[in-house]
Amino acid sequence: MDHDTASRTTLIRSASDAGSRVFETILTRSPISRIDIARQTGLSQAAVTKAVAPLVAAGLVDAPPASHRDGTPGRPVSPVSIVLESMVMLGVKVNVDEVIAVATDLATTVLTSTRRALPADDPHSVIDAISDVVAELEQNLGLGASAIAGIGVSVSGDVDSSTGVVRESNIMGWADVPLGDLLQSRFAWPVTIENDVHALTIGEHWFGIGLGTASFAIVTIGRGIGSGLHLNGEVVSGAFGVSGEIGHLPLADPALVCPCGRRGCVEAAASTGAIEAAVSAALGRPVAIDEAVALAHAGDPEAESAFREAARLIGTAIATLVNLTGPELVIIGGEGVSDFDLFEKTLRDAFENHAFGAAVRCRIVTRPHTFEDWARGAAATAIQSLVR
Amino acid sequence: MDHDTASRTTLIRSASDAGSRVFETILTRSPISRIDIARQTGLSQAAVTKAVAPLVAAGLVDAPPASHRDGTPGRPVSPVSIVLESMVMLGVKVNVDEVIAVATDLATTVLTSTRRALPADDPHSVIDAISDVVAELEQNLGLGASAIAGIGVSVSGDVDSSTGVVRESNIMGWADVPLGDLLQSRFAWPVTIENDVHALTIGEHWFGIGLGTASFAIVTIGRGIGSGLHLNGEVVSGAFGVSGEIGHLPLADPALVCPCGRRGCVEAAASTGAIEAAVSAALGRPVAIDEAVALAHAGDPEAESAFREAARLIGTAIATLVNLTGPELVIIGGEGVSDFDLFEKTLRDAFENHAFGAAVRCRIVTRPHTFEDWARGAAATAIQSLVR
């Protein structure tokens, strides 16, 4: 960490509660006037001015001279802005077969990115791959003394972000892996570990859809099925680090055993792997997902039926989520979205059949998140843990 | 409304954002020092002092002279307190066969209560009954000029609290009843309409368990099955007024049609009515819930099986709620709790079978809420709508 980055990090971490809230407000709502910061935080304008000064001095916030540029009379407007390039954050998404890494500015805009195939799934192979991609990002950035201020790493499963332990990840085959500690010994900057869908939600909460929407859920479909919740303007993390586990709601046939060991989980019938298994069993030979998609598009009844059952369960699971938490918007993402035509009608029908009363008005949209977007979410968790 | 109550109401309703937050903090955390109010609200101490003054002048807040009563050195402590009796609130819980009404102070402590059997379930019979109980409460209170500042009425179902419309209440057999407008024409003070379990949750949020617990859910079992959520310190209301509809999660056999018209709802197999129907069908004669309980206690296999199936579904539904929202505590209430020995083991087993990872650490406790507690929840919604 270079001198500027270190002193900026210290300034943010040692800020008073008021100072933290002012920085968070500027970070997520730039450009913003001091009056609006006062309104957002409930602080007096004097307190805001006092909190902004050291941020400007440290180069984290830009405060151009007040102006009447738009010609309106009255008090001059003087919005302040985050200096996006004042810190570089790294984000890494761990997948079952590769790691994807990005370096971003303070709004998670990607500066450079890379990926590395995983030779194996064990924690040490993953840590080595993360070290490799981080070295590559540093080289790409071409920063003599590094301006990197932190790294966020996201993994599917039950992740305790407070201790950095991956308690249970079926996709990786991990249990109780102290990933945070293992990575911290390799890097000079703070390491943050988070569930991958939570990380995506934190990114949307601070730098995406959350800025204009009081309540939304992200549901991701594909190899894993997960969700993240943003309610009353806050991300729902779960008292014990578990929330949004829509893939493990017991809505499927109890005869189906999920890779997690529980019975009747949504994932056991609706994940990419479950679709592959259903089509393979019906056709009596191994069928990978690309072929299953092609077969369904060609009208093969067994493949169509497997997608229909997956869609019915996902739609039912979304109705369950909406009946309980009442978001105004559900965003479906994940790699499964690329074949959403195979899911859409059955999924929406199932949702409408089970949504209770006015909950049916919740909008359901798709939005393809690239794997880089997931890595940006991981970078957002690093930014958040710097501020909070 | 008498002169004092009218002027107090006007003061609260016309308060600035800072003023409202100060009043809410004193209301829910009395007694509290000005320093702690500043800490809670993020306001300066000067702003807190400015906001407290008119509340004291109006008799809503008590500010005794600063003292060193406990003998500690330094600045004297001068906590301020809400004047509990400065306003009277009414709360009414509408049940299928009766209305229960309370008059409370500003902490929902009951001053007087009454109930009235309903001759019929239609809205006009209910409104007449509410008028009767309100008149009785006024008489009991013995207030010459009424100090009543508002009334909250809670009903099971999909209730739009912003318009006061009961959109769907299966238990009452209502659809799109403008209960708020109908009642408002009878009363001088503001009328608030809310879903009954949301009202109970708002009461716990402000005056009960919510003060010490960041996240909890209330699950009520009995004639209806519902829940209320409190996450990140806030009640989850739902973007369209629907949330916590745990009774309408599609976890039961899809062959079962719920009174709401949907298939496979938890209520269709686990409500009091569903248990009665299952035991009646098995025994070939009508069996009411009291007899079903007695039969199950006596070891009748059909009755035991009906309670077991209900318990399995409720436990599975609680695991669903916990996997999605991750509260630290689930409180099971409702009239069904009186026979909880028939539910407990199967319910806890089902919860543990389906809780994902660390979510299993969520504590599940029972707490019998009397019908008066439900009416107190309705009074809490009236207090909340005065402040917000």
Short mmCIF file of C-alpha atoms in Angstrom, two decimals, chain B:
data_model
loop_
_atom_site.label_atom_id
_atom_site.label_comp_id
_atom_site.label_asym_id
_atom_site.label_seq_id
_atom_site.Cartn_x
_atom_site.Cartn_y
_atom_site.Cartn_z
CA MET B 1 -60.46 15.58 20.30
CA ASP B 2 -59.84 18.07 23.12
CA HIS B 3 -57.76 21.22 22.77
CA ASP B 4 -54.56 19.79 24.28
CA THR B 5 -54.71 16.60 22.20
CA ALA B 6 -55.43 18.58 19.03
CA SER B 7 -52.51 20.93 19.57
CA ARG B 8 -50.18 18.02 20.48
CA THR B 9 -51.25 16.16 17.36
CA THR B 10 -50.64 19.24 15.22
CA LEU B 11 -47.21 19.72 16.80
CA ILE B 12 -46.15 16.12 16.07
CA ARG B 13 -47.57 16.08 12.56
CA SER B 14 -46.02 19.40 11.57
CA ALA B 15 -42.60 18.64 13.06
CA SER B 16 -39.50 18.85 10.88
CA ASP B 17 -37.77 15.62 9.94
CA ALA B 18 -35.33 16.19 12.82
CA GLY B 19 -38.22 16.93 15.20
CA SER B 20 -40.01 13.71 14.24
CA ARG B 21 -36.91 11.64 14.75
CA VAL B 22 -36.30 13.19 18.16
CA PHE B 23 -39.90 12.51 19.21
CA GLU B 24 -39.76 8.92 17.93
CA THR B 25 -36.51 8.32 19.82
CA ILE B 26 -37.94 9.67 23.08
CA LEU B 27 -41.17 7.73 22.51
CA THR B 28 -39.44 4.37 22.06
CA ARG B 29 -36.39 4.78 24.34
CA SER B 30 -37.64 6.81 27.31
CA PRO B 31 -36.00 7.83 29.59
CA ILE B 32 -33.08 8.97 27.45
CA SER B 33 -30.51 11.75 27.80
CA ARG B 34 -30.18 14.44 25.14
CA ILE B 35 -26.67 13.14 24.44
CA ASP B 36 -28.04 9.69 23.66
CA ILE B 37 -30.79 11.18 21.50
CA ALA B 38 -28.09 13.00 19.52
CA ARG B 39 -26.15 9.72 19.19
CA GLN B 40 -29.24 7.78 18.06
CA THR B 41 -30.45 10.34 15.54
CA GLY B 42 -27.09 11.65 14.32
CA LEU B 43 -28.27 15.20 15.14
CA SER B 44 -26.17 17.75 16.98
CA GLN B 45 -26.96 18.31 20.66
CA ALA B 46 -28.05 21.84 19.80
CA ALA B 47 -30.58 20.48 17.28
CA VAL B 48 -31.84 17.97 19.85
CA THR B 49 -32.28 20.67 22.50
CA LYS B 50 -34.15 22.83 19.98
CA ALA B 51 -36.47 19.93 19.04
CA VAL B 52 -37.15 18.88 22.63
CA ALA B 53 -38.26 22.33 23.84
CA PRO B 54 -41.68 22.50 22.08
CA LEU B 55 -42.42 18.87 23.06
CA VAL B 56 -41.85 19.80 26.70
CA ALA B 57 -43.95 22.98 26.34
CA ALA B 58 -46.81 20.93 24.87
CA GLY B 59 -46.72 18.44 27.74
CA LEU B 60 -45.66 15.49 25.53
CA VAL B 61 -42.19 15.18 27.05
CA ASP B 62 -41.08 15.56 30.63
CA ALA B 63 -37.67 17.15 31.26
CA PRO B 64 -36.87 17.24 34.99
CA PRO B 65 -34.08 19.54 36.15
CA ALA B 66 -30.58 18.12 35.66
CA SER B 67 -29.25 16.36 38.73
CA HIS B 68 -26.27 14.52 40.11
CA ARG B 69 -28.50 12.10 41.92
CA ASP B 70 -26.18 9.12 41.52
CA GLY B 71 -23.25 11.07 42.91
CA THR B 72 -21.04 10.71 39.83
CA PRO B 73 -18.89 13.69 38.97
CA GLY B 74 -18.94 15.55 35.63
CA ARG B 75 -21.79 16.94 33.62
CA PRO B 76 -25.19 16.41 35.21
CA VAL B 77 -27.44 13.79 33.67
CA SER B 78 -30.83 15.06 32.52
CA PRO B 79 -32.83 12.32 30.81
CA VAL B 80 -36.11 13.27 29.20
CA SER B 81 -39.17 11.01 29.13
CA ILE B 82 -42.33 10.67 27.14
CA VAL B 83 -45.43 11.72 29.10
CA LEU B 84 -47.22 8.43 28.66
CA GLU B 85 -50.66 9.75 29.54
CA SER B 86 -50.44 12.82 27.28
CA MET B 87 -52.39 11.02 24.58
CA VAL B 88 -54.78 8.09 24.53
CA MET B 89 -54.74 5.67 21.62
CA LEU B 90 -57.34 3.09 20.70
CA GLY B 91 -56.58 -0.29 19.17
CA VAL B 92 -59.10 -2.77 17.78
CA LYS B 93 -58.43 -6.31 16.59
CA VAL B 94 -61.15 -7.69 14.31
CA ASN B 95 -61.63 -11.43 14.66
CA VAL B 96 -64.01 -13.62 12.76
CA ASP B 97 -66.46 -13.76 15.68
CA GLU B 98 -65.69 -10.70 17.80
CA VAL B 99 -63.86 -7.40 18.06
CA ILE B 100 -61.41 -6.77 20.90
CA ALA B 101 -60.64 -3.17 21.80
CA VAL B 102 -58.19 -1.40 24.09
CA ALA B 103 -57.44 2.17 25.07
CA THR B 104 -53.73 2.63 25.77
CA ASP B 105 -51.17 5.23 26.70
CA LEU B 106 -48.27 6.15 24.41
CA ALA B 107 -46.40 2.95 25.27
CA THR B 108 -49.47 0.77 24.46
CA THR B 109 -50.04 0.01 28.14
CA VAL B 110 -53.71 -0.89 28.44
CA LEU B 111 -55.87 1.65 30.31
CA THR B 112 -59.16 -0.12 29.67
CA SER B 113 -60.41 -2.85 27.36
CA THR B 114 -63.58 -4.48 26.13
CA ARG B 115 -64.83 -6.91 23.51
CA ARG B 116 -68.05 -7.45 21.56
CA ALA B 117 -69.33 -10.58 19.79
CA LEU B 118 -70.05 -10.06 16.08
CA PRO B 119 -73.59 -10.93 14.93
CA ALA B 120 -72.23 -11.24 11.37
CA ASP B 121 -68.97 -10.87 9.44
CA ASP B 122 -70.00 -8.19 6.95
CA PRO B 123 -68.19 -4.83 7.10
CA HIS B 124 -71.20 -2.92 8.43
CA SER B 125 -71.71 -5.29 11.35
CA VAL B 126 -68.02 -4.94 12.15
CA ILE B 127 -68.15 -1.14 11.93
CA ASP B 128 -71.19 -1.02 14.21
CA ALA B 129 -69.41 -3.26 16.70
CA ILE B 130 -66.31 -1.05 16.59
CA SER B 131 -68.48 2.05 17.22
CA ASP B 132 -70.01 0.30 20.21
CA VAL B 133 -66.71 -0.75 21.78
CA VAL B 134 -65.23 2.69 21.19
CA ALA B 135 -68.18 4.31 22.96
CA GLU B 136 -67.69 1.91 25.83
CA LEU B 137 -63.97 2.66 26.06
CA GLU B 138 -64.69 6.40 26.07
CA GLN B 139 -67.14 5.89 28.92
CA ASN B 140 -64.67 3.72 30.85
CA LEU B 141 -61.94 6.33 30.42
CA GLY B 142 -64.26 8.92 31.92
CA LEU B 143 -62.67 11.70 29.94
CA GLY B 144 -64.94 14.73 29.61
CA ALA B 145 -63.35 16.08 26.49
CA SER B 146 -61.71 13.15 24.87
CA ALA B 147 -57.92 12.86 24.95
CA ILE B 148 -58.07 10.21 22.24
CA ALA B 149 -55.59 10.93 19.45
CA GLY B 150 -56.17 8.08 17.04
CA ILE B 151 -57.46 4.57 16.44
CA GLY B 152 -55.77 1.60 14.83
CA VAL B 153 -57.78 -1.34 13.52
CA SER B 154 -56.17 -4.62 12.50
CA VAL B 155 -57.63 -7.34 10.27
CA SER B 156 -56.20 -10.56 8.89
CA GLY B 157 -55.36 -10.58 5.16
CA ASP B 158 -53.97 -8.36 2.41
CA VAL B 159 -54.48 -4.87 3.85
CA ASP B 160 -53.36 -1.69 2.10
CA SER B 161 -52.51 0.51 5.06
CA SER B 162 -51.80 3.50 2.82
CA THR B 163 -55.43 3.64 1.59
CA GLY B 164 -57.14 1.79 4.44
CA VAL B 165 -58.55 -0.82 2.04
CA VAL B 166 -58.81 -4.48 3.07
CA ARG B 167 -58.04 -5.95 -0.35
CA GLU B 168 -58.48 -9.61 0.54
CA SER B 169 -59.40 -11.22 3.86
CA ASN B 170 -60.36 -14.86 3.55
CA ILE B 171 -61.14 -15.23 7.22
CA MET B 172 -63.65 -12.38 7.05
CA GLY B 173 -64.77 -13.21 3.50
CA TRP B 174 -63.97 -9.64 2.41
CA ALA B 175 -62.59 -8.25 -0.85
CA ASP B 176 -61.76 -4.58 -1.47
CA VAL B 177 -63.51 -3.21 1.61
CA PRO B 178 -62.64 0.51 2.19
CA LEU B 179 -62.65 0.00 5.95
CA GLY B 180 -60.56 3.11 6.65
CA ASP B 181 -62.96 5.48 4.88
CA LEU B 182 -66.02 3.76 6.36
CA LEU B 183 -64.64 4.12 9.89
CA GLN B 184 -63.26 7.61 9.37
CA SER B 185 -66.78 8.93 8.80
CA ARG B 186 -67.66 7.78 12.34
CA PHE B 187 -64.70 9.18 14.27
CA ALA B 188 -63.09 12.57 14.84
CA TRP B 189 -59.56 11.22 15.15
CA PRO B 190 -57.38 9.61 12.46
CA VAL B 191 -58.06 5.97 11.58
CA THR B 192 -55.23 3.55 10.69
CA ILE B 193 -55.91 0.13 9.14
CA GLU B 194 -53.24 -2.60 9.16
CA ASN B 195 -52.79 -6.33 8.67
CA ASP B 196 -53.11 -7.93 12.12
CA VAL B 197 -49.73 -9.67 12.22
CA HIS B 198 -47.97 -6.56 10.87
CA ALA B 199 -49.65 -4.60 13.68
CA LEU B 200 -48.42 -7.10 16.26
CA THR B 201 -44.91 -6.78 14.77
CA ILE B 202 -45.03 -2.97 14.82
CA GLY B 203 -45.99 -3.15 18.51
CA GLU B 204 -43.07 -5.49 19.30
CA HIS B 205 -40.76 -3.37 17.11
CA TRP B 206 -41.46 -0.16 19.02
CA PHE B 207 -42.47 -1.25 22.49
CA GLY B 208 -41.32 -4.86 22.86
CA ILE B 209 -38.68 -7.25 21.63
CA GLY B 210 -37.51 -4.96 18.78
CA LEU B 211 -35.74 -2.64 21.20
CA GLY B 212 -33.13 -5.27 22.02
CA THR B 213 -33.11 -7.43 18.90
CA ALA B 214 -31.95 -6.32 15.44
CA SER B 215 -33.89 -8.99 13.56
CA PHE B 216 -36.84 -11.15 14.51
CA ALA B 217 -39.93 -12.72 13.01
CA ILE B 218 -43.30 -13.29 14.64
CA VAL B 219 -45.12 -16.35 13.30
CA THR B 220 -48.74 -16.73 14.39
CA ILE B 221 -50.56 -20.06 14.20
CA GLY B 222 -54.24 -20.77 14.65
CA ARG B 223 -57.30 -20.02 12.45
CA GLY B 224 -54.91 -18.09 10.22
CA ILE B 225 -51.16 -18.49 9.83
CA GLY B 226 -49.17 -15.31 9.33
CA SER B 227 -45.89 -13.66 10.12
CA GLY B 228 -44.30 -10.29 10.61
CA LEU B 229 -40.65 -9.45 9.95
CA HIS B 230 -38.33 -6.98 11.62
CA LEU B 231 -34.95 -6.84 9.85
CA ASN B 232 -32.07 -4.34 10.16
CA GLY B 233 -34.09 -2.65 12.91
CA GLU B 234 -37.11 -1.94 10.67
CA VAL B 235 -40.46 -3.62 10.04
CA VAL B 236 -40.73 -5.13 6.55
CA SER B 237 -44.03 -3.85 5.13
CA GLY B 238 -43.77 -4.94 1.51
CA ALA B 239 -43.69 -2.58 -1.47
CA PHE B 240 -47.35 -3.35 -2.16
CA GLY B 241 -48.41 -3.85 1.47
CA VAL B 242 -47.92 -7.63 1.36
CA SER B 243 -45.19 -9.33 3.38
CA GLY B 244 -44.84 -12.15 5.89
CA GLU B 245 -47.53 -14.25 4.18
CA ILE B 246 -46.07 -17.47 5.55
CA GLY B 247 -49.55 -19.06 5.54
CA HIS B 248 -49.61 -18.74 1.77
CA LEU B 249 -46.25 -20.26 0.92
CA PRO B 250 -46.78 -23.14 -1.53
CA LEU B 251 -45.26 -25.85 0.66
CA ALA B 252 -48.26 -28.18 1.04
CA ASP B 253 -49.70 -30.80 -1.27
CA PRO B 254 -50.86 -28.99 -4.45
CA ALA B 255 -54.03 -31.11 -4.33
CA LEU B 256 -55.13 -29.04 -1.32
CA VAL B 257 -57.00 -25.86 -2.25
CA CYS B 258 -56.63 -23.05 0.28
CA PRO B 259 -59.64 -20.90 1.28
CA CYS B 260 -57.75 -18.11 -0.57
CA GLY B 261 -58.18 -20.10 -3.80
CA ARG B 262 -54.51 -20.93 -4.33
CA ARG B 263 -53.10 -24.45 -4.30
CA GLY B 264 -50.78 -25.98 -1.74
CA CYS B 265 -50.73 -23.08 0.76
CA VAL B 266 -49.43 -23.83 4.26
CA GLU B 267 -52.78 -22.70 5.68
CA ALA B 268 -54.60 -25.30 3.60
CA ALA B 269 -52.98 -28.05 5.70
CA ALA B 270 -51.87 -26.40 8.92
CA SER B 271 -54.53 -23.92 10.08
CA THR B 272 -56.98 -24.78 12.85
CA GLY B 273 -59.65 -25.23 10.17
CA ALA B 274 -57.45 -27.60 8.18
CA ILE B 275 -56.74 -29.71 11.26
CA GLU B 276 -60.48 -29.85 12.02
CA ALA B 277 -61.18 -30.87 8.42
CA ALA B 278 -58.52 -33.60 8.42
CA VAL B 279 -59.71 -35.16 11.70
CA SER B 280 -63.38 -34.83 10.68
CA ALA B 281 -62.69 -36.58 7.37
CA ALA B 282 -60.74 -39.37 9.06
CA LEU B 283 -63.40 -39.98 11.72
CA GLY B 284 -66.38 -39.46 9.44
CA ARG B 285 -68.05 -36.86 11.68
CA PRO B 286 -67.56 -33.14 12.46
CA VAL B 287 -64.78 -32.63 14.99
CA ALA B 288 -64.06 -29.15 16.39
CA ILE B 289 -60.54 -28.11 17.39
CA ASP B 290 -61.03 -28.63 21.14
CA GLU B 291 -62.04 -32.22 20.53
CA ALA B 292 -59.20 -32.72 18.04
CA VAL B 293 -56.75 -31.52 20.71
CA ALA B 294 -58.28 -33.85 23.29
CA LEU B 295 -58.17 -36.79 20.85
CA ALA B 296 -54.52 -36.14 20.02
CA HIS B 297 -53.64 -35.89 23.70
CA ALA B 298 -55.43 -39.21 24.24
CA GLY B 299 -53.30 -40.80 21.51
CA ASP B 300 -55.86 -41.03 18.70
CA PRO B 301 -53.68 -41.80 15.65
CA GLU B 302 -55.80 -39.76 13.17
CA ALA B 303 -55.75 -36.66 15.34
CA GLU B 304 -52.06 -37.09 16.09
CA SER B 305 -51.35 -37.41 12.39
CA ALA B 306 -53.27 -34.20 11.56
CA PHE B 307 -51.28 -32.20 14.14
CA ARG B 308 -48.03 -33.81 12.99
CA GLU B 309 -48.66 -32.83 9.38
CA ALA B 310 -49.53 -29.26 10.45
CA ALA B 311 -46.39 -29.10 12.59
CA ARG B 312 -44.19 -30.43 9.80
CA LEU B 313 -45.48 -27.76 7.42
CA ILE B 314 -45.15 -24.93 9.91
CA GLY B 315 -41.58 -26.02 10.75
CA THR B 316 -40.76 -26.23 7.05
CA ALA B 317 -42.30 -22.78 6.49
CA ILE B 318 -40.22 -21.32 9.33
CA ALA B 319 -37.06 -22.83 7.79
CA THR B 320 -38.08 -21.19 4.51
CA LEU B 321 -38.50 -17.83 6.21
CA VAL B 322 -35.20 -18.19 8.07
CA ASN B 323 -33.23 -19.36 5.00
CA LEU B 324 -34.42 -16.27 3.13
CA THR B 325 -34.29 -13.56 5.77
CA GLY B 326 -31.94 -14.84 8.50
CA PRO B 327 -33.51 -13.43 11.70
CA GLU B 328 -31.84 -14.19 15.03
CA LEU B 329 -35.15 -15.06 16.70
CA VAL B 330 -38.54 -16.47 15.66
CA ILE B 331 -41.40 -15.96 18.10
CA ILE B 332 -44.34 -18.30 17.59
CA GLY B 333 -47.60 -16.81 18.80
CA GLY B 334 -51.29 -17.01 18.03
CA GLU B 335 -54.02 -19.06 19.66
CA GLY B 336 -52.52 -22.33 18.32
CA VAL B 337 -49.64 -21.90 20.77
CA SER B 338 -51.88 -23.08 23.61
CA ASP B 339 -51.52 -26.63 22.23
CA PHE B 340 -47.87 -26.26 21.27
CA ASP B 341 -46.94 -29.58 22.92
CA LEU B 342 -48.72 -31.25 19.96
CA PHE B 343 -46.56 -29.31 17.47
CA GLU B 344 -43.20 -28.79 19.06
CA LYS B 345 -41.07 -31.84 18.30
CA THR B 346 -42.16 -32.31 14.70
CA LEU B 347 -41.96 -28.56 14.04
CA ARG B 348 -38.41 -28.29 15.39
CA ASP B 349 -37.30 -31.41 13.49
CA ALA B 350 -38.69 -30.02 10.22
CA PHE B 351 -37.00 -26.68 10.87
CA GLU B 352 -33.64 -28.35 11.53
CA ASN B 353 -33.98 -30.59 8.47
CA HIS B 354 -34.40 -27.61 6.16
CA ALA B 355 -32.51 -24.74 7.81
CA PHE B 356 -29.45 -23.97 5.69
CA GLY B 357 -26.03 -23.86 7.34
CA ALA B 358 -25.69 -21.41 10.22
CA ALA B 359 -29.36 -20.42 9.86
CA VAL B 360 -30.12 -23.37 12.13
CA ARG B 361 -28.80 -21.24 15.02
CA CYS B 362 -31.93 -19.05 14.84
CA ARG B 363 -33.76 -19.41 18.18
CA ILE B 364 -37.41 -20.45 18.08
CA VAL B 365 -39.51 -19.57 21.11
CA THR B 366 -43.21 -19.45 21.84
CA ARG B 367 -45.00 -16.56 23.38
CA PRO B 368 -48.71 -16.60 23.89
CA HIS B 369 -50.14 -13.31 22.69
CA THR B 370 -53.56 -12.64 24.16
CA PHE B 371 -56.15 -11.03 21.92
CA GLU B 372 -55.57 -7.88 23.96
CA ASP B 373 -51.93 -7.96 22.81
CA TRP B 374 -53.17 -7.99 19.22
CA ALA B 375 -55.36 -4.96 19.95
CA ARG B 376 -52.32 -3.25 21.54
CA GLY B 377 -50.50 -3.88 18.25
CA ALA B 378 -53.32 -2.06 16.47
CA ALA B 379 -52.90 0.86 18.90
CA ALA B 380 -49.15 0.85 18.08
CA THR B 381 -49.95 1.36 14.38
CA ALA B 382 -52.04 4.42 15.33
CA ILE B 383 -49.10 5.80 17.31
CA GLN B 384 -46.75 5.08 14.42
CA SER B 385 -48.95 6.78 11.86
CA LEU B 386 -49.14 9.85 14.10
CA VAL B 387 -45.35 10.10 14.12
CA ARG B 388 -44.49 9.10 10.53
#
